[in-house]
Amino acid sequence: MKIYIDGKYYSERDAKISVFDHGLLYGDGVFEGIRAYNGRVFKLKEHIDRLFYSAKAILLTLPLPHARIMEAVVETCRRNKLRDGYIRLVVTRGAGTLGLNPNRCKNPSVIIIADKIQLYPEEYYRKGLEIITVPTTRNLHSALNPAIKSLNYLNNILAKIEAANSGCEEAIMLNAEGFVAECTGDNIFIVKGNHLLTPPLSAGALYGITRQTVIDLAKKSGLAVAEPNLTRYDLFNADECFLTGTGAEVIPVVKIDGRIIGTGKPGPVLRRLVEQYHALTNSSGEPIYE
Ligand code: PXG
C-alpha cells in the first residue's frame, strides 16, 4: 500500500508522522471518508468542499488548494490500483510543541490512505440493524460544532461503545434538547406514509453527503422530503427507518430500543433507494484511470 503524506508516497511501514503532531496530541485537525466505486471517486468535490469548510471553522489553512487535493486523492487511488474502496483523507494541525497553542504548528500535514472498509457485517444489509439510543449526546453547536468533521471523535466513540456494551452495532445520539441528531457515523432517516423525514442539520447532524444524495434521489422519485425535529416517539412509529453514510452506505434499521419498526423487515422505500443509490455510485464520480 502507498500512503500519501505531504506530497510524497510511503510504504505502510514508513508512513509515519511526528508524536508532536497536534492531530495526535489534541485531536486538532479535520478529516474526510470517501468511497471509490467502479474506478471512480464518488462525490469527490463535495467531500473536498466539506473538508475546506471544516478546516475554515477551526482556522486551519490547508497547504494545498481544492483542485490539488482532489488530484492527490485520485493519484493515491491510482498508485494503489484501487477501483473500489475507501479513502481516508486527514489534515492535521502539524507538528508543534507540547501545549495547546496551534500557532506553534508551522505546517499542517495532509495524509491520504486508500484502502478497504466494511462498517457493518453483510447480513445487516439484508436483515436490518437493531439499534439503541445511548446516554452520550451529540456535541453542542456552541461547544464543538457537530458540523465540523474534526479529528476529535471521542463523543461518537463513547456512543459507539455504549451501543456495543448493549450488544448493538450502532447508537442513536440525541442532542442536548432530546431531539434525534444522528448515529455515530451515519445520518438517520424514517419513512412515514409518503414522507421521508430526517433530522435538520440544526439538530446536530453532520452535513452528510450520502444524506444529501438520498434526499435528492427521493425527491426525484416523488417522495415528499422534510427535515423536522424528530423525537424517539417518531422513530418508534415510523413505517421504515434506515441510516446513510459513506462507510455504511444505506442500511436498514428494524428495531430501535426494543420497538419493532414497521413490519420488522427492510421496507420498499429503502429497497428502492438502495437500488438507486448503487446505480449512481456505479455510474458517476471522478474517474481514476482516464
Ligand atoms: N454523521 C457522522 C457523525 C459521520 O461521521 C456521517 C454522518 C455520514 O456522512 P457522509 O458524508 O459520509 O454521508 C458521518 C460519516 C468510519 C467512517 O470510519 C465514518 C464516516 C464515513 C466513513 C467512514 O467509521 N462518517
Coordinates of C-alpha atoms and ligand atoms in Angstrom, one line a residue:
M1 CA 0.0 0.0 0.0
K2 CA 1.2 3.5 -0.8
I3 CA 0.3 6.2 1.6
Y4 CA 0.4 9.9 0.7
I5 CA 1.9 12.3 3.3
D6 CA 2.6 15.9 2.3
G7 CA 3.3 15.3 -1.4
K8 CA 5.3 12.0 -1.1
Y9 CA 4.3 8.4 -1.1
Y10 CA 5.4 5.9 1.6
S11 CA 5.0 2.2 2.2
E12 CA 2.7 1.3 5.0
R13 CA 5.8 0.7 7.2
D14 CA 7.4 4.0 6.5
A15 CA 4.2 6.1 6.6
K16 CA 4.8 8.0 9.9
I17 CA 4.1 11.3 11.4
S18 CA 5.6 13.1 14.4
V19 CA 4.5 12.4 18.0
F20 CA 4.4 16.2 18.4
D21 CA 1.7 16.4 15.7
H22 CA -1.3 18.2 17.3
G23 CA -3.6 15.9 15.5
L24 CA -2.3 13.2 17.8
L25 CA -1.8 15.3 20.9
Y26 CA -5.1 17.2 20.8
G27 CA -7.3 15.8 18.0
D28 CA -6.6 19.1 16.3
G29 CA -7.4 18.5 12.6
V30 CA -10.1 17.5 10.2
F31 CA -10.8 14.5 8.0
E32 CA -13.0 13.0 5.3
G33 CA -14.1 9.5 4.5
I34 CA -14.6 9.0 0.8
R35 CA -15.5 5.9 -1.3
A36 CA -14.4 4.8 -4.8
Y37 CA -16.7 2.7 -6.9
N38 CA -16.0 1.1 -10.2
G39 CA -12.9 3.1 -10.8
R40 CA -14.3 6.5 -9.8
V41 CA -14.2 8.6 -6.7
F42 CA -17.8 9.2 -5.6
K43 CA -18.8 12.8 -4.8
L44 CA -15.1 13.9 -4.5
K45 CA -15.8 17.6 -5.0
E46 CA -18.5 17.5 -2.2
H47 CA -16.1 15.8 0.2
I48 CA -13.3 18.3 -0.5
D49 CA -15.7 21.2 -0.2
R50 CA -16.7 19.9 3.3
L51 CA -13.0 19.4 4.2
F52 CA -12.4 23.1 3.4
Y53 CA -15.5 24.1 5.5
S54 CA -14.3 22.0 8.5
A55 CA -10.8 23.5 8.2
K56 CA -12.1 27.0 7.9
A57 CA -14.2 26.5 11.1
I58 CA -11.1 25.5 13.1
L59 CA -8.9 28.2 11.5
L60 CA -6.7 25.7 9.8
T61 CA -5.3 26.8 6.4
L62 CA -4.9 23.9 4.1
P63 CA -1.5 23.8 2.5
L64 CA -2.9 23.0 -1.0
P65 CA -5.8 24.4 -3.0
H66 CA -9.0 22.5 -3.6
A67 CA -8.0 21.2 -7.1
R68 CA -4.6 19.9 -5.9
I69 CA -6.2 18.0 -3.0
M70 CA -8.6 16.4 -5.5
E71 CA -5.7 15.4 -7.7
A72 CA -3.8 13.9 -4.8
V73 CA -6.8 11.8 -3.8
V74 CA -7.1 10.5 -7.3
E75 CA -3.4 9.9 -7.7
T76 CA -3.3 7.9 -4.4
C77 CA -6.1 5.7 -5.7
R78 CA -4.2 5.2 -8.9
R79 CA -0.9 4.3 -7.2
N80 CA -2.8 1.7 -5.1
K81 CA -4.7 0.4 -8.2
L82 CA -7.9 1.0 -6.3
R83 CA -11.1 0.6 -8.1
D84 CA -13.5 0.0 -5.2
G85 CA -12.6 1.1 -1.7
Y86 CA -12.3 3.7 0.9
I87 CA -10.2 6.8 1.1
R88 CA -9.3 8.4 4.4
L89 CA -8.1 12.0 4.0
V90 CA -6.7 13.5 7.1
V91 CA -5.4 17.0 7.7
T92 CA -3.6 17.6 11.0
R93 CA -2.5 20.9 12.5
G94 CA 1.0 19.5 12.1
A95 CA 4.0 19.1 14.4
G96 CA 4.3 21.7 17.2
T97 CA 5.3 21.8 20.8
L98 CA 3.6 20.4 23.9
G99 CA 0.8 22.9 24.9
L100 CA -2.4 23.6 23.0
N101 CA -1.2 26.7 21.1
P102 CA -1.8 25.8 17.4
N103 CA 0.4 28.7 16.3
R104 CA 3.4 26.6 17.3
C105 CA 2.5 24.2 14.5
K106 CA 4.0 25.6 11.4
N107 CA 2.9 23.1 8.7
P108 CA -0.3 21.2 8.6
S109 CA 0.0 17.7 7.3
V110 CA -2.1 16.1 4.6
I111 CA -2.4 12.3 4.7
I112 CA -4.3 10.1 2.2
I113 CA -4.9 6.4 2.7
A114 CA -6.6 4.4 0.1
D115 CA -7.8 1.0 1.4
K116 CA -11.0 -1.0 2.1
I117 CA -13.7 -0.6 4.7
Q118 CA -16.7 -2.6 5.9
L119 CA -18.6 -0.9 8.7
Y120 CA -21.3 -3.5 9.4
P121 CA -21.4 -7.2 8.7
E122 CA -23.0 -8.0 5.4
E123 CA -26.1 -9.8 6.9
Y124 CA -27.4 -6.5 8.4
Y125 CA -27.8 -5.1 4.9
R126 CA -30.3 -7.9 4.2
K127 CA -31.9 -8.3 7.7
G128 CA -31.6 -4.8 9.1
L129 CA -29.9 -3.4 12.2
E130 CA -31.1 -3.3 15.8
I131 CA -30.0 0.0 17.4
I132 CA -30.4 1.8 20.6
T133 CA -30.4 5.3 22.0
V134 CA -27.4 6.0 24.2
P135 CA -26.8 8.4 27.0
T136 CA -24.0 10.3 25.4
T137 CA -25.5 13.2 23.5
R138 CA -24.2 14.9 20.4
N139 CA -21.9 17.9 21.0
L140 CA -23.5 21.4 21.3
H141 CA -23.1 23.8 18.5
S142 CA -21.7 26.2 21.0
A143 CA -19.0 23.7 22.1
L144 CA -17.6 21.7 19.3
N145 CA -19.9 22.2 16.3
P146 CA -21.1 18.8 15.1
A147 CA -20.9 20.0 11.5
I148 CA -17.1 20.0 11.8
K149 CA -15.6 16.7 10.8
S150 CA -12.8 17.0 13.3
L151 CA -10.2 14.5 14.5
N152 CA -11.8 14.6 17.9
Y153 CA -14.4 11.8 17.6
L154 CA -14.5 10.8 21.2
N155 CA -18.1 12.0 21.5
N156 CA -19.1 9.5 18.9
I157 CA -16.7 6.8 20.0
L158 CA -18.3 6.9 23.5
A159 CA -21.7 6.5 22.0
K160 CA -20.4 3.6 19.9
I161 CA -19.0 1.9 23.0
E162 CA -22.3 2.3 24.8
A163 CA -24.1 0.6 21.9
A164 CA -21.6 -2.2 21.8
N165 CA -22.0 -2.7 25.6
S166 CA -25.7 -3.4 24.9
G167 CA -24.9 -5.8 22.0
C168 CA -25.8 -3.3 19.3
E169 CA -23.8 -2.3 16.2
E170 CA -24.9 1.3 16.2
A171 CA -26.2 4.1 18.5
I172 CA -28.8 6.8 18.1
M173 CA -27.5 10.1 19.6
L174 CA -29.9 12.7 20.7
N175 CA -29.0 16.4 21.1
A176 CA -29.0 18.2 24.4
E177 CA -32.7 19.1 23.9
G178 CA -33.6 15.4 23.4
F179 CA -34.3 15.5 19.7
V180 CA -32.8 12.9 17.5
A181 CA -29.5 14.1 15.9
E182 CA -27.9 11.1 14.1
C183 CA -25.9 7.9 14.7
T184 CA -22.2 7.7 15.4
G185 CA -21.0 7.7 11.8
D186 CA -24.3 7.9 9.9
N187 CA -27.3 10.1 9.4
I188 CA -30.8 8.7 10.2
F189 CA -34.0 8.7 8.1
I190 CA -37.5 7.5 8.6
V191 CA -40.4 6.8 6.2
K192 CA -43.9 7.8 7.4
G193 CA -46.6 7.4 4.7
N194 CA -45.4 9.2 1.6
H195 CA -42.9 11.2 3.6
L196 CA -39.2 10.8 4.0
L197 CA -38.0 12.5 7.2
T198 CA -34.5 13.2 8.6
P199 CA -33.4 15.5 11.4
P200 CA -32.4 19.0 10.4
L201 CA -28.7 19.9 10.4
S202 CA -29.5 22.3 13.3
A203 CA -30.4 19.2 15.4
G204 CA -26.8 18.2 15.4
A205 CA -26.5 16.1 12.3
L206 CA -23.4 16.1 10.1
Y207 CA -24.0 17.6 6.7
G208 CA -23.9 14.1 5.3
I209 CA -23.0 13.7 1.6
T210 CA -24.9 10.4 1.5
R211 CA -27.8 12.1 3.3
Q212 CA -27.9 14.8 0.6
T213 CA -27.6 12.2 -2.2
V214 CA -30.5 10.1 -0.7
I215 CA -32.7 13.3 -0.3
D216 CA -32.1 14.2 -4.0
L217 CA -32.9 10.6 -5.1
A218 CA -36.1 10.5 -3.0
K219 CA -37.3 13.9 -4.4
K220 CA -36.7 12.7 -7.9
S221 CA -38.8 9.6 -7.3
G222 CA -41.7 11.7 -6.0
L223 CA -41.3 11.3 -2.2
A224 CA -42.0 14.3 -0.1
V225 CA -38.9 15.0 1.9
A226 CA -38.9 17.1 5.1
E227 CA -36.4 17.9 7.8
P228 CA -38.4 18.4 11.0
N229 CA -37.1 17.9 14.6
L230 CA -37.7 14.2 15.4
T231 CA -38.2 12.5 18.7
R232 CA -37.7 8.9 19.7
Y233 CA -41.5 8.5 19.5
D234 CA -41.4 9.5 15.8
L235 CA -38.8 6.8 15.2
F236 CA -40.7 4.1 17.1
N237 CA -43.8 4.8 15.0
A238 CA -42.2 5.0 11.6
D239 CA -43.0 2.7 8.7
E240 CA -39.3 2.3 7.9
C241 CA -36.0 3.5 9.2
F242 CA -32.5 3.5 7.7
L243 CA -29.1 5.0 8.1
T244 CA -26.9 6.7 5.5
G245 CA -23.1 7.3 5.4
T246 CA -20.1 6.9 3.1
G247 CA -18.9 3.9 5.1
A248 CA -22.3 2.4 5.9
E249 CA -23.9 3.4 2.5
V250 CA -27.7 2.9 3.0
I251 CA -28.6 0.3 5.7
P252 CA -32.0 -0.7 7.1
V253 CA -32.9 -0.4 10.8
V254 CA -35.6 -2.8 12.0
K255 CA -35.6 -2.4 15.8
I256 CA -35.0 0.6 18.0
D257 CA -34.8 0.5 21.8
G258 CA -36.7 -2.8 21.7
R259 CA -39.5 -1.5 19.4
I260 CA -40.0 -3.2 16.1
I261 CA -40.1 -0.7 13.3
G262 CA -42.8 -1.2 10.7
T263 CA -43.0 -4.8 9.6
G264 CA -39.7 -5.6 11.2
K265 CA -38.2 -6.1 7.8
P266 CA -36.4 -3.8 5.4
G267 CA -39.1 -1.9 3.6
P268 CA -39.9 -1.0 0.0
V269 CA -38.8 2.7 0.1
L270 CA -35.4 1.7 1.5
R271 CA -35.0 -1.1 -1.1
R272 CA -35.8 1.3 -4.0
L273 CA -33.4 4.0 -2.6
V274 CA -30.6 1.4 -2.2
E275 CA -31.0 0.4 -5.8
Q276 CA -31.0 4.0 -7.0
Y277 CA -28.0 4.8 -4.7
H278 CA -25.9 2.0 -6.2
A279 CA -26.9 2.9 -9.8
L280 CA -25.5 6.3 -9.0
T281 CA -22.3 5.1 -7.2
N282 CA -21.5 2.8 -10.1
S283 CA -22.0 5.4 -12.9
S284 CA -20.8 8.7 -11.5
G285 CA -17.7 10.2 -9.8
E286 CA -14.2 11.4 -10.6
P287 CA -12.5 8.9 -13.0
I288 CA -9.3 7.5 -11.5
Y289 CA -7.9 5.9 -14.7
E290 CA -9.0 8.0 -17.7
Ligands
PXG1 N1 -22.5 11.6 10.8 C1 -21.3 11.4 11.2 C2 -21.0 11.8 12.7 C3 -20.3 10.9 10.4 O1 -19.0 10.8 10.9 C4 -21.9 10.7 8.6 C5 -22.8 11.2 9.5 C6 -22.3 10.4 7.2 O2 -21.7 11.4 6.3 P1 -21.3 11.1 4.8 O3 -20.9 12.4 4.3 O4 -20.2 10.1 4.9 O5 -22.6 10.6 4.2 C7 -20.6 10.6 9.1 C8 -19.5 10.0 8.2 C9 -15.7 5.4 9.8 C10 -16.5 6.2 8.8 O6 -14.5 5.2 9.6 C11 -17.3 7.2 9.2 C12 -18.0 8.0 8.3 C13 -17.8 7.9 7.0 C14 -17.0 6.9 6.5 C15 -16.3 6.1 7.4 O7 -16.4 4.9 10.7 N2 -18.8 9.0 8.9

